Amino acid sequence: MASGEERVLHGVGASPGISIGRAMAVPRHPVQVAYRPLQDQTEAEAEVTRFEVALQATHDDLATARDDLSAALADYSYIIEAHLLILKDRMIKDRTAQIIRQQRLNAEWALSQAVSEAKVFFQKIKDDYIRSRFTDVEYVTDQVLRHLSGQEGSALSAIREKVIVVAHDLSPADTTQMDLDWVMGFVTDMGGPTSHTAIMAQAKALPAVLGLERVSLEVKSGDFLIVDGSAGVVVINPDDETLHYYRDKQEAYELYAQEILAQAHLPAETLDGHPVDVGANIELAEEVGMVLGYGAESIGLYRTEFFYISQKTTPSEDELFHNFRAVAQRLGGRPVNIRTLDIGGDKFASSVDLAPEINPALGLRAIRFCLKEKDLFLDQLRAVLRASAFGRVRVLFPLISGVEELVQAKELLERAKAQLVRRGQSFDPKLETGIMIEVPSAVAIADLLARHCDYFSIGTNDLIQYSLAIDRVNEHVAHLYQPLHPAVLRMIQMVVRAGHQAGIKVAMCGEMAGDQRAVPLLLGLGLDYLSLNALGIPRVKQMVRMTNRATWQKLAKRALSFATAAEVSAFMDQELRRHFPKVFSAEPAK
Ligand code: PEP
Ligand code: MG
């Protein structure tokens, strides 16, 4: 089978499963951008018009792509809607026109300059998901540039045999052009686990390995490939031994995947009969359809920062209310936990003026900021309360570090209720209040905090950062960011115990809750709810169903007896393989 030497590449496993077959390499034609000064204002105005025509043409292409989405992908139309919004964004549209007029430069050059400026803006955003959305800006503006320069067209619509698509990057509009029945998988230079290629691949259950950086330069059409989307591995020209190994793995995976998918919509209950609510973390209301498709039983965490990041002015109470109400209604009786604004620290806002701080992670962040900016906080609280009249809404306060903060936040909640009563607007008077446990001080006084709230949600992303003193976005210390650190495990145990003793439920909504390998341990530690990125839900639910909680309570005790994260991790590897051999098998020796 092999022609040429076997090569193994490692990227981001963005959609699980294994595909074996021939590559179709999508040629990459970067658009050439010429520099052309304009003579006078008349020429500049004509250039602005030419730019607007290209914007309109791109708009029409995208709208057609959205309307052509097959029923199976209809829930993903929000991705193209977001692209349509980028076309209207001031940073792109107005800024380009301004550069054309003020600097008297051609539209292609002006647009490229506006995109470079937008890039600087995006690079400052610490939130991975939102920062990664810059690829959308690049994609959309690339389409406008193609219209401006007349370099259009794509090979994708011509696919008529079973292939693995290898590309620099793929957009939703690209995927609508191809007949996905012929596509066996995606391999790209760009993209990560939350990119659109990943979302589309998962929706169509196509294995995908993304973020390989140079794969589009290394693979040519006709090369024989193995794509292992579960492990994030691509093998080019595999030898017979490798091929044999992956054929077996493919067969085992397909059986397992059929089982998972068939059960994604069933409730998750452990082998010994304990129900576990598996919910989703979302950042946009438009994600609700998708997360329900993946079997989410609730929205465990609705991060609401997007309103403050994506626009120049703070959102009004009504804007927030309409959004929250839409989410609550769409969930049809399933709960949504709306987190109040968690801005500051690593989360950058464009609509709110944050004073520069030497140490923003320890600064005026999240609930601290809201308790200072009371009017802005009251707007949020009234919006959440009003939405609670339309579904099962709960409010969740981030970064609580002491009882006073929680008491103050609840006093403001009461003030917001009184304001609504005066206005004659309805809300759920029993609206439940939860707090995120993300600061070590909150762990230490969890018993005291439990007297003032209805549930806990452990935010491991921050809890690990603050307890191990590891900046969560600093790649130089990333290796020290250890969810299985004995201190972290002990803290989780303390919070669960304190919550249960006070008779309240304990959820986890940090990334750790979505780690399939951690799930049995978390159940053993006694967590009641897990909330994670939608894509992991079927797998985590399956893991819950395969776990015997009583067994893992004992194993959790053992895990807690080790002195280092490495020892816990080795112990977990061994126990996961022993208890779930179908899911956790060893990788090939070579
Ligand atoms: C967390 O800190 O674990 C969490 C879920 O919140 P965020 O990642 O939004 O800070
Ligand atoms: Mg957090």
mmCIF file of C-alpha atoms and ligand atoms in Angstrom, residues 303 339 342 347 365 398-399 436 438 459-463 472, ligand 2:
data_model
loop_
_atom_site.group_PDB
_atom_site.id
_atom_site.type_symbol
_atom_site.label_atom_id
_atom_site.label_comp_id
_atom_site.label_asym_id
_atom_site.label_seq_id
_atom_site.Cartn_x
_atom_site.Cartn_y
_atom_site.Cartn_z
ATOM 1 C CA ARG A 303 -20.896 32.819 29.745
ATOM 2 C CA ARG A 339 -23.368 33.630 34.787
ATOM 3 C CA ASP A 342 -16.952 37.810 34.301
ATOM 4 C CA LYS A 347 -11.177 38.496 29.771
ATOM 5 C CA ARG A 365 -12.432 41.121 37.901
ATOM 6 C CA PRO A 398 -18.342 34.190 39.287
ATOM 7 C CA LEU A 399 -15.170 34.442 41.361
ATOM 8 C CA MET A 436 -18.642 29.570 41.049
ATOM 9 C CA GLU A 438 -12.805 29.264 41.620
ATOM 10 C CA GLY A 459 -14.681 26.435 37.875
ATOM 11 C CA THR A 460 -11.517 24.409 37.615
ATOM 12 C CA ASN A 461 -9.970 26.679 34.972
ATOM 13 C CA ASP A 462 -9.588 29.428 37.532
ATOM 14 C CA LEU A 463 -9.393 27.239 40.616
ATOM 15 C CA ARG A 472 -3.984 29.859 32.765
HETATM 16 MG MG MG B 2 -13.577 31.171 35.694
#
